[in-house]
Amino acid sequence: MEKFEEIISNIDSPDFRMDIEAAFSIGNFVGALLLNSDENIRDLGRRVVIRVLANWHKVNNDCKDIWIDLMLRSGFYPYIQKEGLIDNLPFFSAIEQESYSSDNQNLYYHKKQKQLYELIVEEKKNLLVSAPTSFGKSFLIEEIVASKKYKNILIIQPTLALLAETRRNLQKYDDYYNIVVRTTQKAKEEGANLFLLTAERVLEYEGLPNIDFFVLDEFYKISNAFSDERRDVLNVAVFKILNTFNPQFYFIGPYIEQVSQEFLEKYNASFLNIKYSLVDVDTYLIEADSSLKQVGCSVYHKVITALRRLDGEGQTIFYCSSPDMTFRVAKIIYDYIHDKTEPISLPLAEWVKRNISQNWEFVNFINWGIGVHNAALPKHITSSIISYFNKRKLKFLVCTSTIIEGVNTSAKNIVIINPKKSKKSLTIFDYKNIRGRAGRFMQHYVGNLYSFKEEPKENIEAVDIPFVDQSEPFSTDIMLQLPDEMIKNKTSEDYLFIQSLPIFNRLVYKKNGLPVRAQHMLYLKLKEELQQARYKQFAYWNNVLYPTKNELKYVLDRCWDFFGMNGLDHAIYNSGHLVDCIALYRGWNTFHRLQLQLQWKSSEAKAIVNAFNVINHWFQYKVPKWLSVFNEIQKLIAQELGMEEANYVAFASALEQDFLLEQPSLLLEYGIPASAIDKIQHMFPSDLREDSIMNWLKTNSQQVLSNDALLDYEKEKLNELISD
């Protein structure tokens, strides 16, 4: 290890030159490492090769053949292409290189990608794969789709942002696959379908065809070892797919050491823990300069210290613990650079001025090359920020854990400002995941991680699969989904509770996907009130798009009582407040009215973020889900009592779709802002089917983009979609 560190230090030295003597000395050392049976030792050899590639300009031309050979032995075939070395390969090496070329893209596999592709597509193996962030997992998913060897493919990813990015990458295959991104789209009975869905949408989708290939991204989120509020829903969705269709599957995630042996045996799967990486990372533990002005502001000290250390070197991602912190850090960066650099012009800035606020500091940030990315911001803004950053139009990206879980991007430099995720300390898993964003495959051979605190020391826990292992605590909601023969403990209180439920209740609760005990309490409450006629007096409406405030309040009061105990985290403090906000979000100038409602005890900037939070979390997710569950439970009760059913589906759908027309509202899923859809929705034929919208948009693109009402940013987003 000491010699390895010495070699790395020498190669990185500004004065180093790779002459013949150095090439043979270091090359022999690397060759011996690459022949070792220990994967960790071989990894050291590959890291030296990566360092040489990062310093390729220091390598004497007479020595380059030695390192080309070591690149081939390392399996770095994409880098042979990147450096334009294919024409320099000897005959048999050129044949070897071509054996790693993609049949579908003008790219080359690296060694481990090729092995995985053959295991999946040729040997039809079920795989759970742990691989570093820079491994190129997205490339491999695209290869599987492009092979066209599967009729119906389902890809589950944890966030809509990540799904939107995957959709953009795979949109080019829409001539073969019917691409389904939301539950109202129909699968094609004849032909192939590609489903890009969250776990929640998998459970809501009616009429899934036979899935023959199933991809689960970030599969660690299924485990009890990782705290995730959507874990139960993910378990239920995965169980449903595996046990309904028995598909071939490919589960992927980073930095996992072990997985459930019982799951591997039950589903005839293999776990591969791959350490192979084509990017190396230097980690620096730095100390904030506390002598700076603003004594006592540790965040200020950290940001300025990092900026001075970086001294303009490469793009940088600043990791922060919370959305509020991202804006604080962005403001510090802006104040530091705004008189040292010239502003840039991005179309998003004008859109924000027109639709959000001219005074919002976010405009200044992006005009000076600083992007903010967090879960509070609308999808189209976050996708644009990532696009601008990937195209190097932004130099800084200030983000939360969305950079771990929500998008595929990376940078030369990562700075960890707060070693926390929300209010909890970063785990070693989180830390490695963030570090994996330092350096970008095919762009940076070596990345840099700067941290103000040492790496966490605890071990990465094994990934259990709760619906198989059923270790405590075992969720009632997962247990409800399992057939009786799979339940291990049939004396538990949860099992006895489930068995006590009427069979029709169980069927409804399974479908709804909210906590089963809360659903049953709501059922008992509504049944009592239906029998007393109170429910029909206050809350009965049937497919009404605009219920009265009192009608809506009755329903959401009940939902809040049983499902809504954690509302404070998302700017809503009770059901009455929620109803007031919904009432303001209908009609003209809706965002500004909502913002003013939330601004009475906070700044404009905070109110803007709170308004985004309310729209994203409540209007487009939680309230439609509550109304859907409420709808199914009241239907069950009405059937039991022989009463007329109500129907809340139209309002739930309208709220989720920003009160846009149903067909063009599909464009929300594709990252088109509602403001743009509102301006063009009158152009869509009224009888246009959802599966024809993209073709219609491409056919009529000139007419659509010539709409004078569209801002440049809106045209930019539409043009990106049309040209995908």
XYZ file of C-alpha atoms in Angstrom:
724
model
C 0.000 0.000 0.000
C 2.900 2.341 0.760
C 4.383 1.872 -2.716
C 0.936 2.379 -4.263
C 0.520 5.718 -2.459
C 4.030 6.759 -3.514
C 3.296 5.966 -7.179
C -0.004 7.865 -7.104
C 1.711 10.867 -5.524
C 4.448 10.798 -8.172
C 2.038 10.532 -11.107
C -0.014 13.459 -9.790
C 3.060 15.623 -9.236
C 3.175 18.569 -11.678
C 6.820 17.781 -12.513
C 6.334 14.072 -13.247
C 6.977 12.715 -16.731
C 6.398 9.093 -17.780
C 9.611 8.110 -19.544
C 10.606 4.569 -20.577
C 12.215 3.743 -17.224
C 9.183 4.942 -15.225
C 6.771 3.223 -17.618
C 8.439 -0.181 -17.181
C 8.852 0.213 -13.423
C 5.307 1.364 -12.713
C 3.838 -0.834 -15.467
C 5.373 -3.995 -13.980
C 4.007 -3.042 -10.570
C 0.519 -2.471 -12.017
C 0.653 -5.682 -14.074
C 1.373 -7.686 -10.934
C -1.544 -6.046 -9.129
C -3.942 -6.792 -11.991
C -2.980 -10.500 -11.905
C -3.731 -10.822 -8.178
C -6.659 -13.034 -7.166
C -7.837 -10.488 -4.581
C -10.312 -8.036 -6.141
C -9.199 -5.260 -3.774
C -5.598 -5.662 -4.963
C -6.672 -5.616 -8.622
C -8.606 -2.439 -7.849
C -5.352 -0.762 -6.760
C -3.875 -1.610 -10.151
C -6.862 -0.133 -11.973
C -6.593 3.021 -9.880
C -3.027 3.541 -11.059
C -4.165 3.124 -14.671
C -6.867 5.739 -14.059
C -4.247 8.137 -12.658
C -2.073 7.643 -15.722
C -5.073 8.378 -17.954
C -5.755 11.546 -15.941
C -2.146 12.566 -16.661
C -1.972 11.194 -20.206
C -0.223 14.364 -21.394
C 2.752 13.417 -19.202
C 3.240 10.033 -20.905
C 6.032 9.862 -23.454
C 4.758 8.647 -26.841
C 7.251 5.763 -26.756
C 5.619 4.514 -23.543
C 1.967 4.732 -24.512
C 1.732 1.179 -25.888
C 2.589 -0.156 -22.425
C -0.316 1.738 -20.888
C -2.702 0.909 -23.713
C -2.000 -2.750 -22.964
C -2.685 -2.187 -19.255
C -5.902 -0.342 -20.117
C -7.018 -3.388 -22.095
C -6.054 -5.714 -19.249
C -8.082 -3.502 -16.908
C -11.093 -3.727 -19.214
C -11.202 0.043 -19.807
C -12.513 -0.272 -23.369
C -14.614 2.944 -23.247
C -11.458 4.905 -22.417
C -9.616 3.416 -25.400
C -12.388 4.936 -27.521
C -12.457 8.212 -25.545
C -8.737 8.828 -25.997
C -8.877 8.014 -29.721
C -6.518 5.046 -29.359
C -8.475 2.413 -31.289
C -6.510 2.969 -34.494
C -3.243 2.426 -32.586
C -4.182 -1.043 -31.335
C -2.350 -4.131 -32.589
C -4.511 -6.527 -34.644
C -5.527 -8.932 -31.884
C -6.047 -6.108 -29.382
C -8.316 -4.387 -31.914
C -10.357 -7.597 -32.192
C -10.594 -7.719 -28.396
C -11.696 -4.069 -28.305
C -14.422 -4.665 -30.912
C -15.783 -7.622 -28.973
C -16.818 -5.048 -26.336
C -18.627 -2.738 -28.744
C -22.338 -2.164 -28.268
C -24.724 -3.472 -30.914
C -27.086 -0.610 -30.151
C -24.979 2.479 -29.440
C -21.714 3.848 -30.762
C -20.065 3.039 -27.461
C -18.045 0.313 -25.778
C -18.769 -1.710 -22.685
C -16.201 -1.860 -19.962
C -15.283 -5.330 -18.771
C -17.827 -5.695 -15.992
C -20.684 -4.170 -18.002
C -20.146 -6.762 -20.711
C -20.151 -9.572 -18.160
C -23.405 -8.331 -16.661
C -25.048 -7.878 -20.063
C -24.230 -11.469 -20.998
C -25.509 -12.802 -17.667
C -28.781 -10.922 -18.102
C -29.589 -11.090 -21.811
C -27.881 -14.311 -22.853
C -27.975 -16.455 -19.711
C -31.298 -15.018 -18.427
C -30.049 -14.702 -14.842
C -31.890 -12.925 -12.034
C -29.385 -10.509 -10.536
C -29.025 -8.169 -7.584
C -25.999 -5.996 -8.293
C -24.129 -3.619 -6.031
C -21.822 -1.371 -8.054
C -20.228 2.059 -7.579
C -22.028 5.210 -8.682
C -19.665 5.632 -11.642
C -20.165 2.068 -12.883
C -22.492 2.987 -15.748
C -25.672 1.251 -14.608
C -27.890 3.549 -16.714
C -25.959 2.585 -19.857
C -26.603 -1.070 -19.099
C -30.351 -0.505 -18.611
C -30.466 1.210 -21.987
C -28.642 -1.707 -23.585
C -31.225 -4.133 -22.220
C -34.081 -1.986 -23.551
C -32.333 -1.477 -26.895
C -31.810 -5.216 -27.328
C -35.598 -5.547 -27.851
C -35.441 -9.048 -26.406
C -38.243 -8.355 -23.912
C -41.855 -7.502 -24.690
C -42.954 -5.817 -21.448
C -40.316 -4.137 -19.298
C -41.024 -2.483 -15.945
C -38.529 -0.077 -14.392
C -39.243 1.074 -10.828
C -37.211 4.037 -9.601
C -37.642 5.903 -6.306
C -38.425 9.384 -7.621
C -40.251 11.009 -10.503
C -37.132 13.076 -11.213
C -35.039 9.970 -11.805
C -37.809 8.423 -13.890
C -37.972 11.584 -16.008
C -34.256 11.323 -16.676
C -34.600 7.641 -17.588
C -37.492 8.486 -19.888
C -35.355 11.061 -21.687
C -32.603 8.493 -22.194
C -35.013 5.837 -23.473
C -37.399 8.031 -25.473
C -35.476 7.144 -28.650
C -36.954 3.633 -28.445
C -40.567 4.795 -28.655
C -40.759 3.464 -32.215
C -40.681 -0.030 -30.685
C -41.946 0.442 -27.123
C -45.125 2.104 -25.935
C -43.637 4.169 -23.090
C -45.968 4.387 -20.071
C -45.200 6.984 -17.386
C -48.527 7.371 -15.564
C -51.459 5.225 -14.553
C -54.002 6.600 -17.049
C -51.944 5.434 -20.034
C -53.025 2.094 -21.476
C -50.697 -0.762 -22.283
C -50.696 -2.029 -25.847
C -51.930 -5.585 -26.135
C -50.106 -6.014 -29.431
C -46.545 -4.797 -29.391
C -44.105 -3.970 -26.599
C -44.504 -1.759 -23.518
C -41.954 0.006 -21.355
C -43.323 1.034 -17.951
C -41.410 3.751 -16.059
C -43.157 4.001 -12.693
C -42.731 4.645 -9.000
C -43.787 1.899 -6.602
C -46.993 3.798 -5.787
C -47.961 3.958 -9.443
C -47.281 0.252 -9.912
C -49.910 -0.466 -7.259
C -52.371 2.011 -8.779
C -51.943 0.823 -12.375
C -54.826 -1.365 -13.493
C -54.308 -3.958 -16.186
C -50.560 -4.479 -16.196
C -49.714 -6.980 -18.938
C -47.364 -9.877 -18.326
C -44.080 -8.294 -17.232
C -41.158 -10.338 -18.536
C -38.301 -8.097 -17.383
C -38.223 -6.060 -14.174
C -35.621 -3.453 -13.164
C -35.554 -2.117 -9.602
C -33.212 0.836 -9.137
C -31.832 1.750 -5.689
C -33.035 -1.626 -4.397
C -31.595 -1.004 -0.921
C -34.666 1.155 -0.224
C -36.663 -2.043 0.235
C -34.743 -2.923 3.393
C -35.517 -2.314 7.064
C -31.846 -1.362 7.426
C -32.485 1.917 5.602
C -35.025 4.407 6.890
C -37.380 5.324 4.068
C -41.024 6.328 4.469
C -41.969 4.577 1.213
C -40.365 1.255 2.142
C -43.639 -0.599 2.727
C -45.124 0.516 -0.595
C -41.949 -0.560 -2.391
C -42.075 -3.972 -0.727
C -45.686 -4.422 -1.748
C -45.013 -3.372 -5.354
C -41.992 -5.663 -5.710
C -43.852 -8.590 -4.170
C -46.796 -7.999 -6.502
C -44.626 -8.010 -9.629
C -42.473 -10.993 -8.672
C -45.357 -13.177 -7.572
C -47.848 -12.187 -10.247
C -45.605 -12.392 -13.312
C -42.451 -14.283 -12.248
C -40.306 -12.020 -14.472
C -36.578 -12.072 -14.989
C -35.216 -9.251 -12.849
C -32.234 -6.956 -12.402
C -31.993 -5.074 -9.077
C -29.268 -2.433 -8.810
C -27.819 -0.151 -6.157
C -24.482 1.077 -4.807
C -22.229 -0.001 -1.932
C -24.218 -2.984 -0.656
C -22.208 -5.726 1.059
C -24.824 -8.429 1.622
C -28.419 -9.247 0.732
C -30.996 -11.666 2.055
C -29.906 -15.243 1.362
C -33.490 -16.410 1.753
C -34.600 -14.040 -1.017
C -31.823 -15.248 -3.341
C -32.855 -18.857 -2.825
C -36.586 -18.240 -3.127
C -36.307 -16.315 -6.392
C -33.326 -18.164 -7.909
C -31.196 -15.023 -7.940
C -27.505 -14.161 -7.572
C -25.956 -11.239 -5.733
C -22.883 -9.597 -7.282
C -20.920 -7.118 -5.176
C -18.827 -5.282 -7.778
C -16.070 -2.902 -6.667
C -14.969 -2.127 -10.227
C -14.840 1.589 -11.017
C -13.486 3.697 -13.849
C -13.226 6.838 -11.702
C -10.944 7.432 -8.725
C -11.649 9.844 -5.878
C -9.285 11.833 -3.670
C -10.752 12.590 -0.245
C -9.672 15.678 1.687
C -10.556 16.375 5.301
C -10.479 20.166 5.582
C -11.005 22.612 8.427
C -13.153 25.716 8.168
C -11.345 29.005 8.562
C -12.994 30.440 11.670
C -11.063 33.707 11.337
C -13.363 34.833 8.537
C -15.955 37.551 9.126
C -19.398 36.550 10.426
C -17.958 34.838 13.477
C -20.237 32.081 14.684
C -21.639 31.282 11.256
C -20.036 27.895 10.687
C -21.797 27.391 7.337
C -20.330 30.651 6.029
C -16.859 29.583 7.175
C -17.174 26.218 5.465
C -18.425 27.559 2.144
C -15.786 30.302 1.872
C -13.030 27.898 2.928
C -14.124 25.454 0.222
C -14.356 28.152 -2.464
C -10.859 29.373 -1.666
C -9.527 25.829 -1.679
C -11.143 25.099 -5.047
C -9.973 28.410 -6.525
C -12.204 28.042 -9.594
C -11.033 24.501 -10.381
C -13.812 22.564 -12.125
C -17.534 22.184 -11.475
C -18.538 21.663 -7.873
C -21.492 20.126 -6.053
C -22.183 21.390 -2.524
C -24.100 18.828 -0.490
C -26.452 20.269 2.174
C -28.675 18.672 4.781
C -31.964 20.440 3.911
C -33.698 22.590 1.266
C -33.392 25.687 3.479
C -29.648 25.102 3.743
C -29.287 24.904 -0.068
C -30.545 28.477 -0.382
C -28.273 29.680 2.441
C -25.227 28.115 0.792
C -26.172 29.373 -2.673
C -26.477 32.912 -1.266
C -22.984 32.693 0.275
C -21.534 31.490 -3.045
C -23.368 34.254 -4.920
C -22.085 36.964 -2.584
C -18.556 35.588 -2.980
C -18.468 35.412 -6.797
C -20.944 37.976 -8.153
C -18.421 40.822 -8.417
C -15.657 38.503 -9.649
C -17.520 36.908 -12.582
C -19.846 38.010 -15.346
C -23.543 36.991 -15.313
C -24.911 34.504 -17.820
C -28.308 34.390 -19.505
C -30.468 31.292 -19.131
C -34.119 31.133 -20.253
C -35.204 29.709 -16.887
C -34.432 33.053 -15.210
C -37.023 34.914 -17.284
C -39.624 32.207 -16.664
C -39.076 32.497 -12.889
C -39.456 36.287 -13.044
C -42.729 36.004 -14.950
C -44.303 33.090 -13.098
C -42.834 33.137 -9.584
C -41.286 36.450 -8.561
C -38.879 39.030 -9.929
C -37.358 39.360 -6.482
C -36.676 35.694 -5.754
C -32.960 35.174 -5.122
C -33.047 31.997 -7.224
C -32.876 34.252 -10.335
C -29.577 35.766 -9.228
C -28.193 32.346 -8.429
C -28.726 30.865 -11.894
C -27.633 34.098 -13.594
C -24.278 33.669 -11.851
C -23.944 29.952 -12.607
C -25.302 28.577 -9.324
C -27.992 25.893 -9.460
C -30.166 24.895 -6.495
C -31.616 21.381 -6.489
C -33.921 20.016 -3.809
C -37.172 18.097 -3.478
C -39.241 21.238 -2.895
C -38.693 22.640 -6.389
C -40.939 21.708 -9.335
C -39.799 18.847 -11.549
C -39.255 20.990 -14.613
C -36.983 23.375 -12.675
C -34.860 20.621 -11.137
C -34.530 18.810 -14.476
C -33.447 22.081 -16.130
C -30.912 22.736 -13.377
C -29.381 19.285 -13.910
C -29.414 19.755 -17.681
C -27.678 23.142 -17.412
C -25.139 21.702 -14.988
C -24.400 18.672 -17.180
C -23.933 21.021 -20.153
C -21.520 23.106 -18.014
C -23.746 26.178 -18.138
C -23.734 26.169 -14.333
C -20.522 25.908 -12.363
C -22.017 25.187 -8.947
C -24.807 22.867 -7.903
C -26.135 23.176 -4.341
C -28.286 20.199 -3.426
C -29.740 17.945 -0.764
C -29.977 14.138 -0.783
C -31.776 14.468 -4.124
C -28.291 14.192 -5.591
C -28.026 10.708 -4.049
C -31.537 9.491 -4.746
C -33.060 11.595 -7.465
C -30.759 12.261 -10.398
C -27.741 11.031 -12.292
C -25.102 13.713 -12.261
C -21.646 14.219 -10.856
C -18.859 16.788 -10.825
C -15.109 17.163 -10.528
C -15.558 18.294 -6.912
C -17.989 17.467 -4.099
C -18.108 19.497 -0.885
C -20.076 18.118 2.075
C -21.256 21.177 4.007
C -23.425 19.357 6.548
C -22.734 15.679 7.327
C -26.452 15.135 7.835
C -29.479 13.956 5.899
C -32.348 16.071 7.168
C -31.769 15.918 10.936
C -29.926 12.584 11.021
C -26.190 12.061 10.636
C -25.008 10.685 7.336
C -24.464 6.937 7.392
C -21.399 5.380 5.785
C -23.741 4.336 2.980
C -24.889 7.939 2.385
C -21.310 9.168 2.584
C -20.057 6.697 -0.037
C -23.025 7.478 -2.243
C -22.201 11.192 -2.140
C -18.497 10.505 -2.686
C -19.454 8.452 -5.741
C -20.652 11.667 -7.402
C -17.090 13.060 -7.400
C -15.659 12.611 -10.875
C -17.766 11.759 -13.887
C -17.311 8.607 -15.972
C -15.960 9.528 -19.439
C -15.308 13.122 -18.297
C -13.189 13.164 -15.121
C -10.803 10.347 -14.362
C -10.288 11.623 -10.821
C -12.761 13.463 -8.613
C -12.274 15.305 -5.331
C -14.323 15.034 -2.150
C -13.929 17.778 0.458
C -15.428 17.148 3.878
C -15.301 18.970 7.206
C -15.835 15.759 9.127
C -14.290 12.322 8.921
C -15.993 9.471 7.110
C -18.507 7.612 9.302
C -17.027 4.421 10.729
C -20.010 2.106 11.137
C -20.370 -0.855 8.809
C -22.857 -0.918 5.966
C -25.723 -3.124 7.010
C -26.961 -6.038 4.958
C -30.080 -5.550 2.868
C -32.942 -7.669 4.131
C -36.078 -8.154 2.029
C -38.930 -7.669 4.511
C -41.640 -9.528 2.596
C -39.376 -12.600 2.592
C -37.314 -12.336 5.789
C -40.129 -10.915 7.965
C -37.694 -9.871 10.686
C -38.984 -7.510 13.356
C -40.356 -4.949 13.039
C -42.447 -6.554 10.302
C -44.971 -4.120 8.845
C -48.667 -4.941 9.009
C -49.080 -3.357 5.587
C -46.610 -5.777 4.005
C -48.098 -8.726 5.884
C -51.542 -7.880 4.491
C -50.268 -8.470 0.935
C -48.797 -11.911 1.532
C -50.614 -15.210 1.019
C -51.271 -16.999 4.267
C -48.693 -19.717 3.573
C -45.889 -17.122 3.438
C -46.603 -15.669 6.903
C -44.041 -16.992 9.376
C -45.552 -15.803 12.673
C -49.266 -16.588 12.828
C -49.612 -15.751 16.490
C -48.663 -12.080 16.227
C -51.129 -9.308 17.036
C -50.831 -7.955 13.481
C -51.664 -11.310 11.917
C -54.694 -11.777 14.166
C -55.861 -8.248 13.330
C -55.648 -8.945 9.587
C -57.519 -12.210 10.001
C -60.292 -10.380 11.835
C -60.977 -8.118 8.837
C -63.820 -9.025 6.458
C -62.485 -10.381 3.169
C -63.804 -7.472 1.086
C -62.154 -4.974 3.417
C -58.864 -6.776 3.014
C -59.130 -6.617 -0.772
C -59.859 -2.879 -0.711
C -57.108 -2.089 1.798
C -54.574 -4.085 -0.239
C -55.342 -2.064 -3.322
C -55.248 1.312 -1.562
C -51.653 1.235 -0.363
C -52.034 3.308 2.842
C -51.551 1.979 6.409
C -54.118 -0.757 6.931
C -55.005 0.119 10.537
C -55.604 3.763 9.588
C -57.775 2.655 6.657
C -59.860 0.451 8.918
C -60.369 3.233 11.448
C -61.538 5.502 8.627
C -63.870 2.729 7.450
C -65.437 2.406 10.907
C -65.829 6.193 11.239
C -67.434 6.633 7.812
C -69.739 3.676 8.291
C -70.986 5.147 11.548
C -71.566 8.542 9.928
C -73.246 7.067 6.854
C -75.672 5.249 9.072
C -76.379 8.555 10.866
C -76.758 10.341 7.495
C -74.142 12.906 8.538
C -71.773 11.862 5.762
C -74.254 12.409 2.905
C -75.259 15.735 4.364
C -71.739 17.180 4.366
C -69.521 15.226 1.984
C -71.458 13.588 -0.797
C -70.441 14.643 -4.275
C -70.304 12.654 -7.483
C -67.519 13.340 -9.996
C -67.711 17.049 -9.190
C -64.681 19.024 -10.363
C -65.204 21.860 -7.868
C -66.693 20.703 -4.556
C -67.572 23.408 -2.068
C -65.093 24.245 0.683
C -67.357 22.640 3.299
C -67.683 19.451 1.280
C -63.945 19.213 0.756
C -63.220 20.064 4.380
C -65.402 17.231 5.647
C -63.497 14.681 3.570
C -60.026 16.049 4.309
C -60.816 16.404 8.035
C -61.396 12.645 8.129
C -58.298 11.884 6.036
C -56.165 14.160 8.199
C -57.408 12.478 11.370
C -56.256 9.054 10.178
C -53.466 9.662 7.629
C -52.081 13.154 8.164
C -50.104 13.349 11.362
C -46.847 14.544 9.749
C -48.135 17.543 7.840
C -45.967 20.150 9.529
C -42.919 19.109 7.522
C -44.563 20.323 4.337
C -45.871 23.809 5.253
C -49.424 22.688 6.165
C -50.391 22.640 9.827
C -53.976 21.275 9.823
C -56.761 20.147 7.506
C -58.465 23.531 7.515
C -55.258 25.168 6.347
C -54.974 22.534 3.625
C -58.511 23.232 2.393
C -57.841 26.988 2.335
C -54.743 26.414 0.208
C -56.614 24.173 -2.234
C -59.351 26.770 -2.570
C -56.723 29.376 -3.513
C -55.171 27.045 -6.060
C -58.121 27.131 -8.454
C -58.516 29.796 -11.074
C -56.439 32.829 -11.996
C -52.954 33.657 -10.637
C -52.996 30.546 -8.507
C -49.346 30.308 -7.475
C -49.163 33.907 -6.242
C -52.387 33.564 -4.274
C -51.065 30.414 -2.631
C -47.729 32.082 -1.928
C -49.428 35.034 -0.203
C -51.474 32.604 1.912
C -48.205 31.066 3.139
C -46.281 34.330 3.515
C -48.062 35.934 6.447
C -45.402 34.863 8.947
C -42.374 34.283 6.718
C -40.269 35.951 4.037
C -41.228 35.940 0.360
C -38.400 33.523 -0.448
C -39.540 31.089 2.267
C -43.171 31.416 1.143
C -42.185 30.544 -2.442
C -40.448 27.358 -1.305
C -43.396 26.525 0.967
C -45.791 26.997 -1.959
C -43.716 24.591 -4.056
C -43.763 22.137 -1.158
C -47.534 22.358 -0.857
C -48.030 21.815 -4.583
C -45.536 18.949 -4.883
C -46.302 17.101 -1.685
C -49.961 17.851 -1.051
C -51.689 18.762 -4.314
C -49.826 16.439 -6.663
C -49.328 13.512 -4.319
C -50.909 13.242 -0.901
C -54.408 14.759 -1.334
C -55.152 12.869 -4.595
C -54.011 9.680 -2.862
C -56.206 10.376 0.169
C -59.217 11.107 -2.014
C -58.642 7.908 -3.965
C -58.505 5.845 -0.769
C -61.499 7.675 0.709
C -63.373 6.963 -2.526
C -62.732 3.212 -2.379
C -63.659 2.932 1.308
C -66.934 4.859 0.942
C -67.822 2.694 -2.083
C -67.299 -0.417 0.033
C -69.562 0.957 2.773
C -72.220 2.114 0.312
C -72.358 -1.353 -1.223
C -72.696 -2.914 2.227
C -75.542 -0.569 3.187
C -77.251 -0.545 -0.210
C -76.720 3.195 -0.622
C -75.703 5.319 -3.596
C -71.949 5.768 -4.027
C -70.125 9.079 -4.218
C -67.183 9.639 -6.572
C -64.162 11.812 -5.796
C -61.983 10.692 -8.714
C -62.545 13.680 -11.027
C -61.466 16.247 -8.452
C -58.492 14.141 -7.306
C -57.296 13.806 -10.893
C -57.835 17.504 -11.670
C -55.883 18.609 -8.591
C -52.998 16.247 -9.368
C -52.881 17.562 -12.962
C -52.908 21.277 -12.072
C -56.490 21.552 -13.388
C -55.216 21.112 -16.948
C -57.066 19.126 -19.588
C -56.462 15.419 -19.052
C -54.678 14.531 -22.310
C -52.120 17.386 -22.485
C -51.551 17.141 -18.713
C -49.474 14.059 -19.563
C -46.763 16.535 -20.541
C -46.290 17.345 -16.837
C -44.707 13.896 -16.534
C -42.264 14.873 -19.266
C -41.018 17.961 -17.426
C -43.082 20.567 -19.286
C -44.189 23.432 -16.991
C -47.943 23.813 -16.467
C -47.678 27.390 -17.752
C -46.597 26.091 -21.173
C -49.248 23.360 -21.278
C -51.943 25.907 -20.428
C -50.904 28.004 -23.439
C -50.991 25.135 -25.954
C -53.641 22.747 -24.631
C -56.339 24.300 -26.842
C -54.346 23.117 -29.875
C -54.731 19.413 -29.044
C -57.655 17.585 -30.719
C -60.307 16.748 -28.123
C -60.364 13.077 -29.151
C -56.569 12.661 -29.018
C -55.539 9.591 -27.015
C -52.740 9.752 -24.479
C -50.596 7.251 -26.373
C -50.749 9.524 -29.438
C -49.797 12.807 -27.738
C -46.059 12.558 -28.367
C -46.527 11.727 -32.060
C -49.012 14.588 -32.457
C -46.623 16.992 -30.735
C -43.719 16.002 -32.982
C -45.856 16.182 -36.128
C -47.165 19.632 -35.203
C -44.007 20.951 -33.557
C -43.595 23.937 -35.858
C -47.110 25.139 -35.153
C -46.756 24.576 -31.400
C -43.364 26.289 -31.075
C -44.503 29.287 -33.112
C -47.035 30.158 -30.407
C -46.105 33.743 -29.469
C -47.475 33.309 -25.947
C -44.720 30.822 -25.083
C -41.651 32.115 -23.268
C -38.210 31.087 -24.491
C -37.870 28.706 -21.547
C -41.182 27.031 -22.342
C -40.093 26.635 -25.969
C -36.774 25.242 -24.751
C -38.524 22.565 -22.670
C -40.944 21.666 -25.466
C -38.143 21.531 -28.019
C -36.115 19.227 -25.760
C -39.086 16.891 -25.536
C -39.852 16.948 -29.255
C -36.237 16.290 -30.197
C -35.689 13.460 -27.683
